[in-house]
Coordinates of C-alpha atoms in Angstrom, one line a residue:
Chain A
X1451 CA 32.0 -42.6 -3.1
X1452 CA 28.4 -42.4 -4.4
X1453 CA 27.2 -44.9 -6.9
X1454 CA 27.1 -43.5 -10.5
X1455 CA 23.3 -43.4 -10.6
X1456 CA 23.1 -41.3 -7.4
X1457 CA 25.8 -39.0 -8.7
X1458 CA 23.9 -38.5 -12.0
X1459 CA 20.7 -38.0 -10.1
X1460 CA 22.4 -35.3 -7.9
X1461 CA 23.9 -33.6 -10.9
X1462 CA 20.6 -33.6 -12.7
X1463 CA 18.8 -32.2 -9.6
X1464 CA 21.4 -29.5 -9.3
X1465 CA 21.0 -28.7 -13.0
X1466 CA 17.2 -28.6 -12.6
X1467 CA 17.5 -26.3 -9.6
X1468 CA 19.8 -24.0 -11.6
X1469 CA 17.5 -24.0 -14.6
X1470 CA 14.5 -23.1 -12.4
X1471 CA 16.5 -20.4 -10.6
X1472 CA 17.5 -19.0 -14.0
X1473 CA 14.0 -19.2 -15.4
X1474 CA 12.5 -17.5 -12.4
X1475 CA 15.2 -14.9 -11.8
X1476 CA 13.8 -11.5 -11.0
X1477 CA 14.4 -8.5 -13.2
X1478 CA 15.6 -10.5 -16.2
X1479 CA 13.1 -9.8 -19.0
X1480 CA 14.1 -12.6 -21.4
X1481 CA 14.1 -15.1 -18.6
X1482 CA 10.6 -14.0 -17.4
X1483 CA 9.3 -14.3 -20.9
X1484 CA 10.8 -17.8 -21.4
X1485 CA 9.1 -19.0 -18.2
X1486 CA 6.1 -21.0 -19.3
X1487 CA 3.4 -20.7 -16.7
X1488 CA 1.6 -23.7 -18.2
X1489 CA 4.6 -26.1 -18.2
X1490 CA 4.4 -28.0 -14.9
X1491 CA 7.5 -28.4 -12.7
X1492 CA 7.6 -31.7 -10.9
X1493 CA 8.0 -31.4 -7.2
X1494 CA 7.3 -35.0 -6.0
X1495 CA 5.4 -38.0 -7.5
X1496 CA 1.9 -36.7 -8.3
X1497 CA 2.8 -33.1 -7.3
X1498 CA 3.3 -30.4 -9.8
X1499 CA 3.6 -26.6 -9.9
X1500 CA 2.7 -24.2 -12.7
X1501 CA 5.2 -21.5 -11.9
X1502 CA 4.2 -17.9 -11.7
X1503 CA 6.5 -15.1 -12.9
X1504 CA 8.5 -13.5 -10.1
X1505 CA 8.0 -9.9 -11.2
X1506 CA 5.2 -7.4 -10.8
X1507 CA 2.0 -8.1 -12.8
X1508 CA 2.6 -6.7 -16.3
X1509 CA 1.2 -7.0 -19.8
X1510 CA 4.2 -9.3 -20.5
X1511 CA 3.5 -11.8 -17.8
X1512 CA -0.3 -11.4 -18.0
X1513 CA -0.4 -11.0 -14.2
X1514 CA 0.5 -14.7 -13.8
X1515 CA 2.6 -14.2 -10.8
X1516 CA 1.4 -16.9 -8.3
X1517 CA 2.5 -20.5 -8.3
X1518 CA -0.4 -22.8 -8.9
X1519 CA -0.1 -26.3 -7.2
X1520 CA -1.5 -29.6 -8.5
X1521 CA -1.9 -32.6 -6.2
X1522 CA -2.8 -35.8 -8.1
X1523 CA -4.2 -38.6 -6.0
X1524 CA -5.5 -42.0 -6.8
X1525 CA -9.0 -40.8 -7.5
X1526 CA -8.8 -37.1 -8.5
X1527 CA -6.9 -33.9 -8.5
X1528 CA -6.7 -31.0 -6.0
X1529 CA -5.5 -27.6 -7.2
X1530 CA -3.9 -25.0 -5.0
X1531 CA -4.8 -21.7 -6.5
X1532 CA -7.1 -21.0 -9.5
X1533 CA -5.1 -18.4 -11.5
X1534 CA -5.2 -14.8 -12.4
X1535 CA -8.3 -14.7 -14.6
X1536 CA -11.2 -16.7 -16.0
X1537 CA -9.1 -17.5 -19.1
X1538 CA -6.1 -18.5 -17.0
X1539 CA -8.2 -20.7 -14.8
X1540 CA -9.5 -22.4 -18.0
X1541 CA -6.0 -22.9 -19.4
X1542 CA -4.8 -24.4 -16.1
X1543 CA -7.6 -26.9 -16.2
X1544 CA -6.7 -27.8 -19.8
X1545 CA -3.0 -28.2 -18.8
X1546 CA -4.0 -30.5 -15.9
X1547 CA -6.0 -32.6 -18.3
X1548 CA -2.8 -33.3 -20.2
X1549 CA -1.2 -34.5 -16.9
X1550 CA -4.0 -36.9 -15.9
X1551 CA -7.4 -38.2 -16.9
X1552 CA -8.6 -37.9 -13.3
X1553 CA -11.1 -35.2 -12.5
X1554 CA -10.3 -32.0 -10.5
X1555 CA -12.3 -32.5 -7.4
X1556 CA -11.3 -29.4 -5.3
X1557 CA -9.6 -26.0 -5.7
X1558 CA -8.2 -24.2 -2.7
X1559 CA -7.8 -20.5 -2.3
X1560 CA -4.9 -20.2 0.2
X1561 CA -5.0 -16.4 0.4
X1562 CA -6.9 -13.5 -1.1
X1563 CA -4.7 -12.3 -4.0
X1564 CA -6.2 -11.6 -7.4
X1565 CA -3.4 -13.8 -9.0
X1566 CA -4.6 -16.7 -6.9
X1567 CA -8.4 -16.5 -6.9
X1568 CA -9.7 -14.8 -10.1
X1569 CA -9.7 -18.1 -11.9
X1570 CA -12.4 -19.3 -9.5
X1571 CA -15.1 -18.6 -12.2
X1572 CA -13.6 -21.2 -14.5
X1573 CA -13.5 -23.8 -11.7
X1574 CA -17.1 -23.0 -10.7
X1575 CA -18.2 -23.4 -14.3
X1576 CA -16.9 -27.0 -14.3
X1577 CA -18.7 -27.6 -11.0
X1578 CA -15.5 -27.8 -9.0
X1579 CA -15.9 -26.8 -5.3
X1580 CA -13.6 -24.0 -4.0
X1581 CA -12.3 -24.1 -0.5
X1582 CA -11.1 -21.2 1.5
X1583 CA -10.9 -19.9 5.1
X1584 CA -13.9 -17.9 6.0
X1585 CA -11.7 -14.8 6.5
X1586 CA -10.2 -15.1 3.0
X1587 CA -13.7 -15.3 1.4
X1588 CA -14.7 -12.3 3.4
X1589 CA -11.6 -10.4 2.4
X1590 CA -12.2 -11.3 -1.3
X1591 CA -15.8 -10.0 -1.1
X1592 CA -14.7 -6.7 0.4
X1593 CA -11.7 -6.1 -1.8
X1594 CA -11.9 -7.9 -5.1
X1595 CA -13.5 -5.0 -7.0
X1596 CA -10.6 -2.8 -6.2
X1597 CA -8.1 -5.6 -6.9
X1598 CA -9.6 -6.2 -10.3
X1599 CA -9.3 -2.5 -11.1
X1600 CA -5.7 -2.5 -9.9
X1601 CA -4.9 -5.5 -11.9
X1602 CA -6.5 -4.0 -15.0
X1603 CA -4.4 -1.0 -14.8
X1604 CA -1.3 -3.2 -14.5
X1605 CA -1.9 -5.8 -17.3
X1606 CA -4.7 -4.3 -19.4
X1607 CA -8.4 -5.2 -19.7
X1608 CA -8.2 -7.9 -22.4
X1609 CA -6.6 -10.7 -20.3
X1610 CA -9.3 -10.1 -17.6
X1611 CA -12.3 -10.3 -19.9
X1612 CA -15.1 -12.1 -18.1
X1613 CA -13.2 -12.1 -14.8
X1614 CA -15.1 -11.3 -11.7
X1615 CA -15.1 -12.6 -8.2
X1616 CA -16.5 -16.0 -7.7
X1617 CA -16.8 -16.6 -3.9
X1618 CA -15.5 -19.8 -2.3
X1619 CA -18.2 -22.3 -1.5
X1620 CA -16.5 -24.6 1.0
X1621 CA -15.5 -22.5 4.0
X1622 CA -13.3 -23.6 6.9
X1623 CA -12.8 -21.8 10.2
X1624 CA -9.7 -23.6 11.5
X1625 CA -7.1 -26.2 10.6
X1626 CA -8.8 -29.1 8.9
X1627 CA -7.7 -32.7 8.0
X1628 CA -9.2 -34.1 4.9
X1629 CA -9.1 -37.3 2.9
X1630 CA -9.7 -36.3 -0.6
X1631 CA -8.8 -37.5 -4.1
X1632 CA -7.1 -40.5 -2.5
X1633 CA -4.7 -38.3 -0.5
X1634 CA -4.5 -37.1 3.1
X1635 CA -4.3 -33.3 3.2
X1636 CA -3.9 -31.0 6.1
X1637 CA -5.3 -27.6 5.6
X1638 CA -3.4 -25.4 8.1
X1639 CA -4.6 -22.1 9.5
X1640 CA -2.2 -20.5 12.0
X1641 CA -4.5 -17.6 12.9
X1642 CA -4.3 -14.2 11.2
X1643 CA -0.8 -14.2 9.7
X1644 CA 0.0 -12.8 6.2
X1645 CA -3.7 -12.2 5.9
X1646 CA -6.4 -13.1 8.3
X1647 CA -7.4 -16.2 6.4
X1648 CA -4.1 -17.4 5.0
X1649 CA -3.8 -21.1 4.9
X1650 CA -1.2 -23.7 3.9
X1651 CA -1.8 -27.1 2.4
X1652 CA 0.3 -30.1 3.5
X1653 CA 0.5 -33.4 1.7
X1654 CA 1.8 -35.7 4.3
X1655 CA 2.7 -38.6 1.9
X1656 CA 5.2 -36.5 -0.1
X1657 CA 6.1 -34.0 2.6
X1658 CA 5.3 -31.1 0.3
X1659 CA 3.9 -28.0 1.9
X1660 CA 2.1 -25.4 -0.2
X1661 CA 2.7 -22.3 1.9
X1662 CA 0.5 -19.9 -0.1
X1663 CA 0.9 -16.3 0.7
X1664 CA 2.9 -17.1 3.8
X1665 CA 6.1 -17.9 1.9
X1666 CA 7.9 -16.3 -1.1
X1667 CA 11.4 -17.3 -2.1
X1668 CA 13.6 -14.7 -3.9
X1669 CA 10.5 -12.5 -4.1
X1670 CA 9.7 -9.9 -1.5
X1671 CA 6.5 -11.1 0.3
X1672 CA 3.5 -8.9 0.5
X1673 CA 3.0 -8.0 4.2
X1674 CA 0.5 -5.2 3.8
X1675 CA -2.2 -6.9 5.8
X1676 CA 0.1 -8.9 8.0
X1677 CA 0.3 -9.6 11.7
X1678 CA 4.1 -10.0 11.7
X1679 CA 4.6 -11.9 15.0
X1680 CA 1.8 -14.3 14.2
X1681 CA 3.2 -14.9 10.7
X1682 CA 6.7 -15.5 12.1
X1683 CA 5.3 -18.0 14.6
X1684 CA 3.5 -19.8 11.8
X1685 CA 6.6 -20.1 9.8
X1686 CA 8.5 -21.4 12.9
X1687 CA 5.8 -24.0 13.3
X1688 CA 6.1 -25.1 9.7
X1689 CA 9.9 -25.5 10.3
X1690 CA 9.0 -28.1 13.0
X1691 CA 6.9 -30.1 10.6
X1692 CA 8.3 -33.1 8.7
X1693 CA 8.6 -31.1 5.4
X1694 CA 10.6 -32.2 2.3
X1695 CA 9.7 -29.4 -0.1
X1696 CA 8.1 -26.0 0.3
X1697 CA 6.1 -24.6 -2.6
X1698 CA 5.9 -20.8 -1.9
X1699 CA 3.2 -18.6 -3.2
X1700 CA 5.8 -16.9 -5.3
X1701 CA 9.3 -18.0 -6.4
X1702 CA 11.0 -21.3 -6.9
X1703 CA 10.2 -24.5 -4.9
X1704 CA 12.7 -24.8 -2.1
X1705 CA 13.9 -26.8 0.8
X1706 CA 12.2 -26.1 4.2
X1707 CA 15.3 -24.3 5.4
X1708 CA 14.5 -21.5 3.0
X1709 CA 11.6 -20.5 5.2
X1710 CA 14.2 -19.1 7.5
X1711 CA 14.8 -16.4 4.9
X1712 CA 11.2 -15.3 5.1
X1713 CA 11.4 -15.4 8.9
X1714 CA 14.5 -13.2 8.7
X1715 CA 12.8 -10.7 6.4
X1716 CA 9.7 -10.4 8.6
X1717 CA 11.9 -9.9 11.6
X1718 CA 13.9 -7.3 9.8
X1719 CA 10.8 -5.5 8.5
X1720 CA 9.2 -5.4 12.0
X1721 CA 12.4 -4.2 13.7
X1722 CA 13.4 -1.6 11.1
X1723 CA 9.9 -0.1 10.9
X1724 CA 9.6 0.1 14.7
X1725 CA 13.1 1.7 15.0
X1726 CA 12.0 4.3 12.4
X1727 CA 8.7 4.9 14.2
X1728 CA 10.3 5.2 17.7
X1729 CA 12.9 7.7 16.4
X1730 CA 10.2 10.0 15.2
X1731 CA 10.7 9.5 11.5
X1732 CA 7.5 10.4 9.6
X1733 CA 5.4 8.2 7.4
X1734 CA 6.9 9.6 4.2
X1735 CA 10.5 9.0 5.3
X1736 CA 9.9 5.6 7.0
X1737 CA 10.2 3.4 3.8
X1738 CA 13.7 4.9 3.2
X1739 CA 14.7 4.8 6.8
X1740 CA 13.6 1.2 7.2
X1741 CA 15.4 -0.2 4.1
X1742 CA 16.7 -3.7 4.3
X1743 CA 19.6 -3.8 1.8
X1744 CA 20.3 -7.5 2.6
X1745 CA 17.0 -8.3 0.9
X1746 CA 17.2 -5.8 -1.9
X1747 CA 18.2 -8.6 -4.4
X1748 CA 14.7 -10.1 -4.1
X1749 CA 12.3 -9.5 -6.9
X1750 CA 9.8 -6.7 -6.2
X1751 CA 11.9 -5.4 -3.3
X1752 CA 11.8 -1.8 -4.6
X1753 CA 8.0 -1.9 -5.0
X1754 CA 6.9 -4.1 -2.2
X1755 CA 9.3 -3.4 0.7
X1756 CA 8.4 0.3 1.0
X1757 CA 4.8 -0.6 0.9
X1758 CA 5.3 -3.2 3.7
X1759 CA 7.0 -0.5 5.8
X1760 CA 4.2 2.0 5.1
X1761 CA 1.5 -0.4 6.4
X1762 CA 3.5 -1.6 9.4
X1763 CA 4.1 2.0 10.4
X1764 CA 0.4 2.7 10.2
X1765 CA -0.2 -0.4 12.3
X1766 CA 2.2 0.9 15.0
X1767 CA 0.3 4.2 15.0
X1768 CA -3.0 2.4 15.4
X1769 CA -1.6 0.4 18.3
X1770 CA -0.4 3.6 20.0
X1771 CA -3.8 5.2 19.6
X1772 CA -5.4 2.1 21.1
X1773 CA -3.3 2.4 24.3
Chain B
X323 CA 24.2 7.2 -49.0
X324 CA 22.3 10.4 -48.1
X325 CA 18.6 9.7 -48.2
X326 CA 17.0 13.0 -48.9
X327 CA 13.4 12.0 -48.3
X328 CA 14.2 10.4 -45.0
X329 CA 16.1 13.5 -44.0
X330 CA 13.1 15.7 -44.8
X331 CA 10.7 13.5 -42.9
X332 CA 13.1 13.4 -40.0
X333 CA 13.4 17.2 -40.1
X334 CA 9.6 17.5 -40.1
X335 CA 9.3 15.1 -37.2
X336 CA 11.9 17.1 -35.2
X337 CA 10.7 20.5 -36.1
X338 CA 6.9 20.0 -35.9
X339 CA 6.7 19.9 -32.1
X340 CA 9.1 22.8 -31.8
X341 CA 7.0 24.8 -34.3
X342 CA 3.8 23.9 -32.4
X343 CA 5.3 24.9 -29.1
X344 CA 6.4 28.2 -30.5
X345 CA 2.9 28.9 -31.8
X346 CA 1.2 28.0 -28.6
X347 CA 1.3 30.4 -25.6
X348 CA 3.7 28.9 -23.0
X349 CA 0.8 28.6 -20.5
X350 CA -0.6 26.0 -22.8
X351 CA 2.5 23.9 -23.2
X352 CA 1.4 20.4 -22.5
X353 CA 3.5 18.1 -20.4
X354 CA 2.8 14.4 -20.0
X355 CA 1.6 15.1 -16.5
X356 CA -0.7 17.9 -17.5
X357 CA -2.2 15.6 -20.1
X358 CA -3.2 13.2 -17.3
X359 CA -4.2 16.0 -15.0
X360 CA -7.6 17.6 -14.8
X361 CA -6.5 21.2 -15.5
X362 CA -10.1 22.2 -16.1
X363 CA -11.0 21.3 -12.5
X364 CA -8.1 23.3 -11.2
X365 CA -9.2 26.3 -13.3
X366 CA -12.6 26.1 -11.7
X367 CA -11.3 25.8 -8.2
X368 CA -8.9 28.6 -8.9
X369 CA -11.6 30.9 -10.2
X370 CA -14.0 30.3 -7.3
X371 CA -11.3 30.7 -4.6
X372 CA -8.9 33.3 -5.9
X373 CA -10.8 35.0 -8.8
X374 CA -8.3 37.0 -10.7
X375 CA -5.6 37.2 -8.1
X376 CA -2.1 36.3 -9.3
X377 CA -0.7 33.1 -8.0
X378 CA 3.1 32.8 -8.3
X379 CA 4.5 29.4 -9.1
X380 CA 8.0 30.8 -8.6
X381 CA 7.4 29.7 -5.0
X382 CA 10.5 27.8 -3.8
X383 CA 11.5 30.7 -1.6
X384 CA 8.1 30.6 0.1
X385 CA 6.6 27.2 0.0
X386 CA 7.6 23.7 -1.1
X387 CA 5.4 20.5 -1.2
X388 CA 6.6 17.0 -0.9
X389 CA 4.5 14.0 -2.0
X390 CA 5.5 10.6 -3.4
X391 CA 5.4 10.4 -7.2
X392 CA 3.7 7.0 -6.8
X393 CA 1.7 6.4 -3.7
X394 CA 2.2 3.2 -1.7
X395 CA -1.4 3.4 -0.6
X396 CA -3.9 5.9 -2.2
X397 CA -5.9 6.0 1.0
X398 CA -2.9 7.3 3.0
X399 CA -0.6 9.5 1.0
X400 CA 1.9 11.4 3.2
X401 CA 2.4 15.0 2.2
X402 CA 4.7 17.6 3.8
X403 CA 4.6 21.3 3.3
X404 CA 7.6 23.4 4.1
X405 CA 7.6 27.2 4.3
X406 CA 10.7 29.4 4.1
X407 CA 9.4 32.5 5.8
X408 CA 10.2 33.3 9.4
X409 CA 6.7 33.9 10.8
X410 CA 7.4 37.5 11.8
X411 CA 4.4 39.8 12.5
X412 CA 5.1 42.0 9.4
X413 CA 5.2 39.1 6.9
X414 CA 4.1 35.6 7.5
X415 CA 2.2 32.7 6.0
X416 CA -1.4 33.2 7.0
X417 CA -3.1 30.4 5.2
X418 CA -2.3 27.3 3.2
X419 CA -4.9 25.9 0.9
X420 CA -4.6 22.2 0.0
X421 CA -6.2 21.4 -3.4
X422 CA -6.3 17.9 -4.9
X423 CA -7.6 18.4 -8.4
X424 CA -9.1 15.0 -9.1
X425 CA -10.7 14.3 -5.8
X426 CA -14.5 14.5 -5.3
X427 CA -13.9 17.4 -3.0
X428 CA -10.8 19.2 -4.5
X429 CA -10.4 21.8 -1.7
X430 CA -9.4 19.3 1.0
X431 CA -8.0 21.6 3.7
X432 CA -7.4 25.2 4.7
X433 CA -4.8 25.7 7.4
X434 CA -4.4 29.0 9.2
X435 CA -1.2 30.1 10.9
X436 CA 0.0 33.0 13.0
X437 CA 3.3 34.4 14.1
X438 CA 2.8 32.2 17.2
X439 CA 3.1 29.2 14.9
X440 CA 6.8 29.9 14.6
X441 CA 6.8 28.0 11.3
X442 CA 3.9 27.4 8.9
X443 CA 5.1 23.8 8.1
X444 CA 2.7 21.0 8.0
X445 CA 2.6 17.2 7.5
X446 CA -0.4 15.1 7.1
X447 CA -1.8 12.2 5.0
X448 CA -4.5 12.5 2.3
X449 CA -6.6 10.3 0.2
X450 CA -6.4 10.5 -3.6
X451 CA -9.0 9.1 -5.9
X452 CA -6.9 8.9 -9.0
X453 CA -3.8 10.3 -10.6
X454 CA -3.8 13.9 -9.7
X455 CA -2.0 17.1 -9.0
X456 CA -1.7 18.1 -5.3
X457 CA -1.4 21.8 -4.8
X458 CA -0.4 23.8 -1.7
X459 CA -1.1 27.5 -2.0
X460 CA 0.3 29.8 0.6
X461 CA -1.5 33.1 1.3
X462 CA 0.9 35.6 3.0
X463 CA -0.2 38.3 5.4
X464 CA 0.4 40.8 2.6
X465 CA -2.2 39.0 0.5
X466 CA 0.2 37.5 -2.0
X467 CA -0.2 33.9 -3.2
X468 CA 2.4 31.3 -3.9
X469 CA 1.8 27.8 -5.2
X470 CA 3.8 24.5 -5.0
X471 CA 2.4 21.4 -6.7
X472 CA 3.2 17.7 -7.1
X473 CA 1.8 15.1 -9.4
X474 CA 0.9 11.9 -7.7
X475 CA 0.1 8.5 -9.2
X476 CA -1.9 6.3 -6.9
X477 CA -3.4 2.9 -7.2
X478 CA -6.7 2.1 -5.6
X479 CA -5.4 0.6 -2.4
X480 CA -6.5 -3.1 -2.1
X481 CA -7.3 -2.2 1.6
X482 CA -10.8 -2.8 2.7
X483 CA -13.0 0.3 2.8
X484 CA -15.2 -0.1 5.8
X485 CA -13.0 -3.0 7.1
X486 CA -11.8 -3.9 10.5
X487 CA -9.7 -0.7 10.8
X488 CA -12.7 1.6 10.2
X489 CA -14.7 -0.3 12.9
X490 CA -11.7 0.0 15.3
X491 CA -11.3 3.7 14.5
X492 CA -15.0 4.2 15.2
X493 CA -14.7 2.4 18.5
X494 CA -12.0 4.7 19.6
X495 CA -13.7 7.8 18.1
X496 CA -12.0 11.0 19.2
X497 CA -9.2 9.4 21.2
X498 CA -6.2 11.6 20.6
X499 CA -2.4 11.7 21.1
X500 CA -0.8 15.0 21.3
X501 CA 3.0 14.9 21.6
X502 CA 6.3 16.7 21.2
X503 CA 9.3 14.6 20.4
X504 CA 12.2 17.0 20.5
X505 CA 13.5 19.0 23.5
X506 CA 12.0 22.4 23.7
X507 CA 14.0 25.7 23.6
X508 CA 12.3 29.0 24.4
X509 CA 11.5 31.2 21.4
X510 CA 12.4 28.4 18.9
X511 CA 9.7 26.8 16.8
X512 CA 8.9 23.3 18.2
X513 CA 7.2 20.5 16.2
X514 CA 4.1 18.9 17.7
X515 CA 2.2 15.9 16.5
X516 CA -1.6 15.3 16.8
X517 CA -3.1 11.9 16.1
X518 CA -6.9 11.6 16.2
X519 CA -8.7 8.3 16.2
X520 CA -11.5 8.8 13.7
X521 CA -12.8 6.7 10.7
X522 CA -13.0 10.0 8.6
X523 CA -15.6 8.4 6.3
X524 CA -16.4 10.3 3.2
X525 CA -19.8 8.8 2.6
X526 CA -18.7 8.0 -0.9
X527 CA -17.3 4.5 -0.3
X528 CA -19.6 1.6 -0.9
X529 CA -19.2 -1.4 1.3
X530 CA -18.7 -4.1 -1.3
X531 CA -20.4 -6.7 0.9
X532 CA -23.5 -4.9 2.0
X533 CA -23.6 -2.6 -1.1
X534 CA -24.4 0.2 1.3
X535 CA -22.6 3.5 1.5
X536 CA -21.0 4.2 4.8
X537 CA -22.5 7.4 6.3
X538 CA -20.2 10.3 6.0
X539 CA -18.5 11.1 9.3
X540 CA -15.3 13.1 9.4
X541 CA -13.2 15.6 11.3
X542 CA -14.1 19.1 10.1
X543 CA -12.2 21.4 12.3
X544 CA -9.0 21.4 14.4
X545 CA -7.9 24.3 16.5
X546 CA -4.6 24.2 18.3
X547 CA -3.6 26.9 20.8
X548 CA -0.6 27.5 22.9
X549 CA -1.0 29.5 26.1
X550 CA -4.4 30.5 24.8
X551 CA -3.2 31.8 21.4
X552 CA -4.0 30.1 18.1
X553 CA -1.0 28.4 16.5
X554 CA -2.7 26.2 13.9
X555 CA -6.3 25.9 12.7
X556 CA -7.4 23.5 10.1
X557 CA -10.7 23.3 8.3
X558 CA -10.6 19.9 6.7
X559 CA -12.8 17.1 5.3
X560 CA -12.6 13.4 4.3
X561 CA -9.6 14.3 2.0
X562 CA -7.6 13.7 5.2
X563 CA -7.0 10.0 5.7
X564 CA -8.5 7.8 8.4
X565 CA -7.1 8.5 11.9
X566 CA -6.1 12.1 10.9
X567 CA -2.5 12.9 11.7
X568 CA -0.8 16.3 11.7
X569 CA 2.7 17.5 12.4
X570 CA 2.9 21.3 12.9
X571 CA 4.9 23.9 14.8
X572 CA 4.3 26.4 17.6
X573 CA 6.5 29.0 19.2
X574 CA 6.8 28.7 23.0
X575 CA 7.5 32.1 24.5
X576 CA 7.1 30.7 28.0
X577 CA 5.2 28.1 30.0
X578 CA 1.8 27.2 28.7
X579 CA -0.6 24.6 27.6
X580 CA -0.7 23.2 24.1
X581 CA -4.3 22.4 23.5
X582 CA -6.1 20.8 20.5
X583 CA -9.9 21.0 20.0
X584 CA -11.5 18.9 17.4
X585 CA -15.0 19.0 15.9
X586 CA -16.4 16.4 13.6
X587 CA -19.1 16.6 11.0
X588 CA -21.6 15.3 13.6
X589 CA -20.6 18.2 15.9
X590 CA -18.9 15.9 18.4
X591 CA -16.1 17.7 20.1
X592 CA -12.9 16.2 21.4
X593 CA -10.0 17.8 23.3
X594 CA -6.5 17.0 24.2
X595 CA -3.8 19.1 25.9
X596 CA -0.2 19.0 27.0
X597 CA 1.2 21.2 29.8
X598 CA 4.6 22.6 29.2
X599 CA 6.6 23.9 32.2
X600 CA 10.0 25.4 32.6
X601 CA 12.9 23.4 34.1
X602 CA 16.4 24.7 34.7
X603 CA 17.5 24.9 31.0
X604 CA 14.5 24.0 28.9
X605 CA 10.8 23.5 28.8
X606 CA 9.5 20.0 29.1
X607 CA 6.2 18.4 28.2
X608 CA 5.5 16.2 31.3
X609 CA 2.5 14.2 30.2
X610 CA -0.7 14.5 28.2
X611 CA -4.1 15.2 29.5
X612 CA -7.2 14.0 27.7

């Protein structure tokens, strides 16, 4: 029998997990509203997450749909993601200042999503360098005007006041090890996966992996720019790493085994789309024909899965034209 | 307790729209979609193309149009047009005009069919610039006009204009796939698919990095013949999405060659063909020639 303290600890952990699951459950309006994107969730000593809402960007959630990571070392703070807007970036910095007196020394854009990079302006104003893979920076430069327009139509113009694209200013081209803020971080690039420049951040001391756009738990991942086989291979490689916790880009913090759910979804998406394509189903019908009911409980399934199928189908066509 | 004032205001609230509706001619009845739609643009297009000719919107026995109410990707919105007439020589769908009200070039395509088309159905993908009506107007061989329409809400796709895909499409410029998926039966309409590798640039999209506009370069004409007779001709522009893709029908009355000739806005010509020969029971497409 476990000692009392261990049992209490386990019960508390279970309760916390339940609370988090409840707070981030998709499709539950009251739960979504009660989720405080500026109340940090503790992942490990010195590691926190400001949780994003699991639903679609809306006026209710202010478009704050991406988890923002905080890594506090002995001499400073590294942030994973900068938020949805200039104002959100500023609020995140204020919230971090309540956690520690140490300065934020680096922000990392792990992928090019407006909910993850539009806070860059706030960080730049405070002189904080912003790191990204070169392909993410390029992608942002090409797309962010459209992304801002899209986000405006989803959440309104007011929350995005003063928001514009601030480019990253520390570019990497491949996996990079860095000693920063008194911690050892591995910035992992697995090639073009979810997006060409998607990266993950691994803190070896705590075993926490910030998987960025490459993982989403209980939320349908956005695969519209994805190379599915490469993405799956990256997730399998993550599974072989000594991970303790995975912080996905969206959804609750989970154990590494939960990456298998993402792997299963990507496999299902690829297979179902290819089956529809080979059987002569047209582009309009493909999203229906390639439904994956086993994942339909995930948040955003109805909006994101058909879109994922659409883009994978076009990819198959392009491949056929290239042959 | 009965609240008389509240009742009267309620009554006013309920009856006012009804009263207004009764006073306005039905043609001006405003739906939520019409409010968002650019009816003025349609009126202009209508006047310039069809003058005073009557266009029947009681069209479900002639033509229907399918399009997603909300587009997954505004740069590639699949549409399908179905017609209900047998393409007999005495009465058939001769042309289908595709109008997208709120696009920079509202008349996006004119398709021409013949009795040799077998069926004047068509599937393709279009770009939409903003929320818009898409209209398919069938012109029959007797000159009558029928219109089907759909309202589509699209979001500006976050996909890169002038990105990697456009460069790849340019590199494979004019490469085509012409194919038939189902077994062929003589004298039965057969569906064929034509895929054309082409960036189909409008010239209206600015590269957000270079701040330059990509030069316009798009497929402008497609002529498909079977055994030398036209089955589908399309005059199109950049309304059609990158890598233009069409599904259409033809009526094989015997062996022949299905041939597609494509001309782009720079007068480059591309060609693809498919020989169809008789076997014991059916006709078969053996392989494609480019």
